[in-house]
mmCIF file of C-alpha atoms in Angstrom:
data_model
loop_
_atom_site.group_PDB
_atom_site.id
_atom_site.type_symbol
_atom_site.label_atom_id
_atom_site.label_comp_id
_atom_site.label_asym_id
_atom_site.label_seq_id
_atom_site.Cartn_x
_atom_site.Cartn_y
_atom_site.Cartn_z
ATOM 1 C CA MET A 1 14.443 1.099 11.516
ATOM 2 C CA ARG A 2 14.975 -2.606 10.829
ATOM 3 C CA ASN A 3 16.786 -1.735 7.583
ATOM 4 C CA ILE A 4 18.947 1.051 9.008
ATOM 5 C CA LEU A 5 20.086 -0.478 12.305
ATOM 6 C CA ASP A 6 22.812 -3.113 12.366
ATOM 7 C CA ASN A 7 20.961 -4.958 15.131
ATOM 8 C CA TRP A 8 17.229 -5.207 15.782
ATOM 9 C CA PRO A 9 16.859 -4.140 19.456
ATOM 10 C CA PHE A 10 13.077 -4.473 19.859
ATOM 11 C CA GLY A 11 12.635 -8.237 20.172
ATOM 12 C CA GLU A 12 10.638 -10.932 18.398
ATOM 13 C CA ILE A 13 7.156 -9.600 19.181
ATOM 14 C CA LEU A 14 7.717 -6.155 17.651
ATOM 15 C CA CYS A 15 9.514 -7.762 14.716
ATOM 16 C CA LYS A 16 6.211 -9.435 13.849
ATOM 17 C CA LEU A 17 3.908 -6.661 15.034
ATOM 18 C CA VAL A 18 5.479 -3.687 13.207
ATOM 19 C CA PRO A 19 5.212 -5.048 9.612
ATOM 20 C CA PHE A 20 1.771 -6.502 10.418
ATOM 21 C CA VAL A 21 0.386 -3.159 11.639
ATOM 22 C CA GLN A 22 1.948 -1.371 8.685
ATOM 23 C CA ALA A 23 0.352 -3.754 6.177
ATOM 24 C CA LEU A 24 -2.926 -3.698 8.138
ATOM 25 C CA SER A 25 -3.198 0.096 7.896
ATOM 26 C CA VAL A 26 -2.582 -0.037 4.142
ATOM 27 C CA TYR A 27 -5.221 -2.718 3.526
ATOM 28 C CA VAL A 28 -7.776 -0.943 5.737
ATOM 29 C CA SER A 29 -7.223 2.308 3.825
ATOM 30 C CA VAL A 30 -7.491 0.623 0.422
ATOM 31 C CA LEU A 31 -10.553 -1.480 1.321
ATOM 32 C CA SER A 32 -12.297 1.563 2.814
ATOM 33 C CA MET A 33 -11.638 3.548 -0.365
ATOM 34 C CA THR A 34 -13.061 0.669 -2.426
ATOM 35 C CA MET A 35 -16.194 0.404 -0.278
ATOM 36 C CA ILE A 36 -16.755 4.163 -0.505
ATOM 37 C CA ALA A 37 -16.491 3.994 -4.311
ATOM 38 C CA ILE A 38 -19.054 1.173 -4.461
ATOM 39 C CA ASP A 39 -21.406 3.067 -2.139
ATOM 40 C CA ARG A 40 -21.125 6.240 -4.234
ATOM 41 C CA TYR A 41 -21.776 4.233 -7.391
ATOM 42 C CA GLN A 42 -24.977 2.771 -5.919
ATOM 43 C CA ALA A 43 -26.130 6.167 -4.671
ATOM 44 C CA LEU A 44 -25.696 7.950 -8.028
ATOM 45 C CA ILE A 45 -26.242 5.237 -10.636
ATOM 46 C CA LYS A 46 -29.000 3.320 -8.859
ATOM 47 C CA PRO A 47 -30.614 5.877 -6.555
ATOM 48 C CA LEU A 48 -33.869 3.900 -6.182
ATOM 49 C CA LYS A 49 -32.117 0.844 -4.782
ATOM 50 C CA ARG A 50 -31.022 0.699 -1.177
ATOM 51 C CA ARG A 51 -27.331 1.422 -0.822
ATOM 52 C CA MET A 52 -24.930 -1.088 0.679
ATOM 53 C CA SER A 53 -24.372 1.187 3.682
ATOM 54 C CA HIS A 54 -28.149 1.190 4.297
ATOM 55 C CA ARG A 55 -28.693 -2.541 3.822
ATOM 56 C CA VAL A 56 -25.751 -3.657 5.937
ATOM 57 C CA PRO A 57 -25.096 -2.180 9.392
ATOM 58 C CA LYS A 58 -22.029 0.028 9.493
ATOM 59 C CA SER A 59 -20.573 -2.058 12.311
ATOM 60 C CA VAL A 60 -20.696 -5.133 10.042
ATOM 61 C CA LEU A 61 -18.987 -3.261 7.182
ATOM 62 C CA ILE A 62 -16.252 -1.972 9.495
ATOM 63 C CA THR A 63 -15.738 -5.441 10.969
ATOM 64 C CA PHE A 64 -15.539 -6.920 7.450
ATOM 65 C CA ILE A 65 -12.951 -4.344 6.348
ATOM 66 C CA TRP A 66 -10.740 -4.830 9.399
ATOM 67 C CA SER A 67 -11.014 -8.633 9.469
ATOM 68 C CA SER A 68 -10.252 -8.881 5.735
ATOM 69 C CA ALA A 69 -7.302 -6.528 6.161
ATOM 70 C CA ALA A 70 -6.023 -8.584 9.111
ATOM 71 C CA ILE A 71 -6.177 -11.810 7.071
ATOM 72 C CA LEU A 72 -4.349 -10.224 4.131
ATOM 73 C CA ALA A 73 -1.717 -8.716 6.441
ATOM 74 C CA ALA A 74 -1.210 -11.899 8.480
ATOM 75 C CA PRO A 75 1.712 -13.233 6.364
ATOM 76 C CA ASN A 76 3.709 -10.162 7.400
ATOM 77 C CA ALA A 77 3.534 -11.412 10.983
ATOM 78 C CA VAL A 78 3.915 -15.112 10.224
ATOM 79 C CA PHE A 79 7.022 -14.879 8.047
ATOM 80 C CA ASN A 80 8.880 -12.106 9.898
ATOM 81 C CA ALA A 81 11.354 -13.125 12.563
ATOM 82 C CA VAL A 82 14.533 -12.026 14.289
ATOM 83 C CA THR A 83 17.325 -13.812 12.441
ATOM 84 C CA GLU A 84 20.890 -14.381 13.530
ATOM 85 C CA ILE A 85 23.399 -13.336 10.891
ATOM 86 C CA LYS A 86 27.056 -14.258 11.202
ATOM 87 C CA MET A 87 29.381 -11.719 9.641
ATOM 88 C CA LEU A 88 32.530 -13.575 8.613
ATOM 89 C CA ASN A 89 35.937 -12.131 7.770
ATOM 90 C CA THR A 90 35.535 -9.042 9.915
ATOM 91 C CA ILE A 91 39.023 -7.558 10.105
ATOM 92 C CA VAL A 92 40.227 -5.864 13.309
ATOM 93 C CA PRO A 93 43.716 -4.859 14.375
ATOM 94 C CA SER A 94 45.488 -7.771 16.043
ATOM 95 C CA THR A 95 47.200 -7.411 19.411
ATOM 96 C CA VAL A 96 47.753 -11.101 20.020
ATOM 97 C CA VAL A 97 50.827 -12.531 18.300
ATOM 98 C CA SER A 98 49.474 -16.084 18.286
ATOM 99 C CA GLY A 99 46.342 -14.992 16.420
ATOM 100 C CA GLU A 100 48.046 -12.873 13.785
ATOM 101 C CA THR A 101 47.934 -13.632 10.103
ATOM 102 C CA ALA A 102 50.595 -12.802 7.557
ATOM 103 C CA SER A 103 49.092 -9.343 7.043
ATOM 104 C CA GLY A 104 49.163 -8.488 10.732
ATOM 105 C CA PHE A 105 45.365 -8.734 11.178
ATOM 106 C CA GLU A 106 43.175 -11.436 12.640
ATOM 107 C CA TYR A 107 39.666 -12.435 11.564
ATOM 108 C CA HIS A 108 36.757 -12.370 13.993
ATOM 109 C CA GLU A 109 33.184 -13.584 13.654
ATOM 110 C CA GLU A 110 30.521 -10.980 14.445
ATOM 111 C CA VAL A 111 26.917 -12.017 15.165
ATOM 112 C CA LEU A 112 24.114 -9.592 14.269
ATOM 113 C CA TYR A 113 20.368 -9.887 14.793
ATOM 114 C CA ARG A 114 18.081 -8.602 12.062
ATOM 115 C CA CYS A 115 14.312 -8.464 11.702
ATOM 116 C CA LYS A 116 13.621 -9.843 8.242
ATOM 117 C CA THR A 117 11.178 -11.888 6.211
ATOM 118 C CA VAL A 118 12.032 -15.585 6.364
ATOM 119 C CA TYR A 119 10.115 -17.928 4.049
ATOM 120 C CA PRO A 120 10.300 -21.743 4.289
ATOM 121 C CA SER A 121 13.668 -22.851 2.994
ATOM 122 C CA ASP A 122 12.265 -25.698 0.863
ATOM 123 C CA ASN A 123 10.931 -23.252 -1.749
ATOM 124 C CA GLU A 124 11.691 -19.726 -0.644
ATOM 125 C CA LEU A 125 11.346 -18.117 -4.080
ATOM 126 C CA LEU A 126 7.881 -19.624 -4.624
ATOM 127 C CA TYR A 127 6.570 -18.286 -1.295
ATOM 128 C CA GLN A 128 8.059 -14.894 -2.052
ATOM 129 C CA ARG A 129 6.423 -14.754 -5.479
ATOM 130 C CA ILE A 130 3.045 -15.856 -4.115
ATOM 131 C CA SER A 131 3.223 -13.203 -1.398
ATOM 132 C CA THR A 132 4.087 -10.522 -3.943
ATOM 133 C CA CYS A 133 1.271 -11.576 -6.303
ATOM 134 C CA VAL A 134 -1.321 -11.647 -3.496
ATOM 135 C CA ALA A 135 -0.268 -8.211 -2.272
ATOM 136 C CA PHE A 136 -0.266 -6.776 -5.813
ATOM 137 C CA THR A 137 -3.716 -8.214 -6.577
ATOM 138 C CA ALA A 138 -5.483 -7.502 -3.282
ATOM 139 C CA GLN A 139 -3.880 -4.180 -2.434
ATOM 140 C CA PHE A 140 -3.439 -2.557 -5.857
ATOM 141 C CA PHE A 141 -4.903 -4.185 -8.964
ATOM 142 C CA VAL A 142 -8.410 -5.206 -7.795
ATOM 143 C CA PRO A 143 -9.083 -2.001 -5.759
ATOM 144 C CA LEU A 144 -7.830 0.169 -8.625
ATOM 145 C CA LEU A 145 -10.033 -1.744 -11.085
ATOM 146 C CA ILE A 146 -13.159 -1.454 -8.907
ATOM 147 C CA VAL A 147 -12.610 2.202 -7.991
ATOM 148 C CA GLY A 148 -11.738 3.087 -11.587
ATOM 149 C CA LEU A 149 -14.875 1.410 -12.978
ATOM 150 C CA CYS A 150 -17.172 2.911 -10.328
ATOM 151 C CA TYR A 151 -15.853 6.443 -10.771
ATOM 152 C CA THR A 152 -15.869 6.139 -14.567
ATOM 153 C CA MET A 153 -19.556 5.201 -14.484
ATOM 154 C CA ILE A 154 -20.258 8.014 -12.037
ATOM 155 C CA GLY A 155 -18.395 10.505 -14.219
ATOM 156 C CA LEU A 156 -20.328 9.448 -17.320
ATOM 157 C CA LYS A 157 -23.609 9.711 -15.424
ATOM 158 C CA ILE A 158 -22.790 13.187 -14.113
ATOM 159 C CA SER A 159 -21.614 14.441 -17.505
ATOM 160 C CA LYS A 160 -24.968 13.464 -19.078
ATOM 161 C CA ARG A 161 -27.051 14.986 -16.303
ATOM 162 C CA ALA A 162 -28.948 18.075 -17.450
ATOM 163 C CA CYS A 163 -30.603 20.856 -15.483
ATOM 164 C CA ILE A 164 -34.260 20.302 -14.653
ATOM 165 C CA GLY A 165 -36.701 22.926 -15.931
ATOM 166 C CA GLU A 166 -35.882 26.314 -17.352
ATOM 167 C CA THR A 167 -32.522 27.768 -16.360
ATOM 168 C CA THR A 168 -30.671 30.967 -16.985
ATOM 169 C CA VAL A 169 -27.266 31.135 -18.609
ATOM 170 C CA GLU A 170 -25.642 31.731 -15.228
ATOM 171 C CA GLN A 171 -27.431 28.733 -13.668
ATOM 172 C CA ALA A 172 -26.389 26.498 -16.555
ATOM 173 C CA ALA A 173 -22.789 27.679 -16.230
ATOM 174 C CA THR A 174 -22.820 27.027 -12.475
ATOM 175 C CA HIS A 175 -24.257 23.567 -13.028
ATOM 176 C CA LEU A 176 -21.610 22.786 -15.655
ATOM 177 C CA ASN A 177 -18.835 24.051 -13.374
ATOM 178 C CA ALA A 178 -20.086 21.846 -10.505
ATOM 179 C CA LYS A 179 -20.082 18.792 -12.787
ATOM 180 C CA ARG A 180 -16.528 19.541 -13.866
ATOM 181 C CA LYS A 181 -15.399 19.857 -10.243
ATOM 182 C CA THR A 182 -16.892 16.509 -9.350
ATOM 183 C CA ILE A 183 -15.415 14.724 -12.366
ATOM 184 C CA LYS A 184 -11.977 16.250 -11.676
ATOM 185 C CA MET A 185 -12.127 15.049 -8.084
ATOM 186 C CA LEU A 186 -13.016 11.510 -9.182
ATOM 187 C CA ILE A 187 -10.163 11.456 -11.685
ATOM 188 C CA PHE A 188 -7.788 12.817 -9.048
ATOM 189 C CA VAL A 189 -8.635 9.970 -6.616
ATOM 190 C CA VAL A 190 -7.930 7.231 -9.159
ATOM 191 C CA VAL A 191 -4.820 8.820 -10.677
ATOM 192 C CA CYS A 192 -3.295 9.670 -7.298
ATOM 193 C CA PHE A 193 -3.783 6.115 -6.027
ATOM 194 C CA ALA A 194 -2.284 4.631 -9.191
ATOM 195 C CA ILE A 195 0.733 6.965 -9.229
ATOM 196 C CA CYS A 196 1.503 6.443 -5.536
ATOM 197 C CA TRP A 197 1.323 2.647 -5.492
ATOM 198 C CA LEU A 198 2.415 1.588 -8.993
ATOM 199 C CA PRO A 199 6.193 2.169 -8.517
ATOM 200 C CA TYR A 200 6.299 0.186 -5.262
ATOM 201 C CA ASN A 201 4.396 -2.760 -6.732
ATOM 202 C CA LEU A 202 6.427 -2.755 -9.944
ATOM 203 C CA LEU A 203 9.656 -2.715 -7.928
ATOM 204 C CA TYR A 204 8.789 -5.955 -6.158
ATOM 205 C CA LEU A 205 7.302 -7.598 -9.227
ATOM 206 C CA PHE A 206 10.490 -6.973 -11.179
ATOM 207 C CA LYS A 207 12.568 -8.025 -8.179
ATOM 208 C CA ASP A 208 10.791 -11.387 -7.758
ATOM 209 C CA PHE A 209 10.050 -12.204 -11.402
ATOM 210 C CA GLY A 210 12.848 -10.392 -13.220
ATOM 211 C CA ASP A 211 16.530 -9.634 -12.928
ATOM 212 C CA LEU A 212 16.220 -6.287 -11.175
ATOM 213 C CA ASN A 213 19.055 -5.501 -8.772
ATOM 214 C CA PHE A 214 17.250 -4.545 -5.573
ATOM 215 C CA SER A 215 18.257 -1.157 -4.165
ATOM 216 C CA LEU A 216 17.418 0.031 -0.652
ATOM 217 C CA THR A 217 17.407 3.626 -1.890
ATOM 218 C CA LEU A 218 14.809 2.778 -4.530
ATOM 219 C CA HIS A 219 12.841 0.833 -1.919
ATOM 220 C CA TYR A 220 12.785 3.829 0.448
ATOM 221 C CA LEU A 221 11.665 6.214 -2.304
ATOM 222 C CA THR A 222 8.850 4.026 -3.609
ATOM 223 C CA HIS A 223 7.811 3.080 -0.070
ATOM 224 C CA TRP A 224 7.600 6.743 0.970
ATOM 225 C CA LEU A 225 5.516 7.553 -2.120
ATOM 226 C CA ALA A 226 3.178 4.630 -1.436
ATOM 227 C CA MET A 227 2.714 5.481 2.251
ATOM 228 C CA SER A 228 1.953 9.099 1.370
ATOM 229 C CA SER A 229 -1.173 7.898 -0.462
ATOM 230 C CA ILE A 230 -2.746 7.021 2.889
ATOM 231 C CA CYS A 231 -2.638 10.721 3.778
ATOM 232 C CA TYR A 232 -3.841 12.195 0.486
ATOM 233 C CA ASN A 233 -7.589 11.886 1.199
ATOM 234 C CA PRO A 234 -7.871 15.286 2.991
ATOM 235 C CA PHE A 235 -6.272 16.968 -0.029
ATOM 236 C CA ILE A 236 -9.006 15.627 -2.311
ATOM 237 C CA TYR A 237 -11.491 18.061 -0.837
ATOM 238 C CA PHE A 238 -8.945 20.895 -1.084
ATOM 239 C CA TRP A 239 -8.571 20.050 -4.788
ATOM 240 C CA TYR A 240 -12.377 20.009 -5.113
ATOM 241 C CA VAL A 241 -12.580 23.516 -3.673
ATOM 242 C CA ILE A 242 -9.846 25.141 -5.787
ATOM 243 C CA CYS A 243 -10.668 23.507 -9.157
#
């Protein structure tokens, strides 16, 4: 809405609240996925040790996830503000002879109000690069690394697991099929997260550190793909069933 509308009609509070809530939901989703991967790793790789979800109360884990997400999303509220933009050289038909120019038009100044990110003017590019690096590291690179390592170890453990005792050919085939389903699901989680979020992060990295000409169309496409990753979790179990 703030990119499409000429004027931001919702005021200063929503200008700060909307991007903050959006970033908060993303960080909560990513941190929850990371915690689940760690918990699964402990349950399967180290079954004799108490899992994190058993050692720490669930209320503490939830509070940690939400408070960490709120801290990481806070810059989206701090640096967003309703900004006055003066549009110069707006040409309108002139009806006043004293205000006419040689071309028969007069120039008016139009004031618009936009909700946008405003960094300190002393070093705006530095703040923008720091914000991009923090978001890339905390929201994409570190979670992907942790989840990828945990699920790789789980996949290797499952692939080496053999049936206990004597089994028939059908039982062995069923056991092998179940292992393949689980490994496929783990791979699907990691690959889907990487595919959904990599274009969006690369877009802003190239924009802030390279010479990429920023395009709103490209922003909308990568943003839609990234936001869709928040909703892919229910489809993981559908994939598990059909594979």
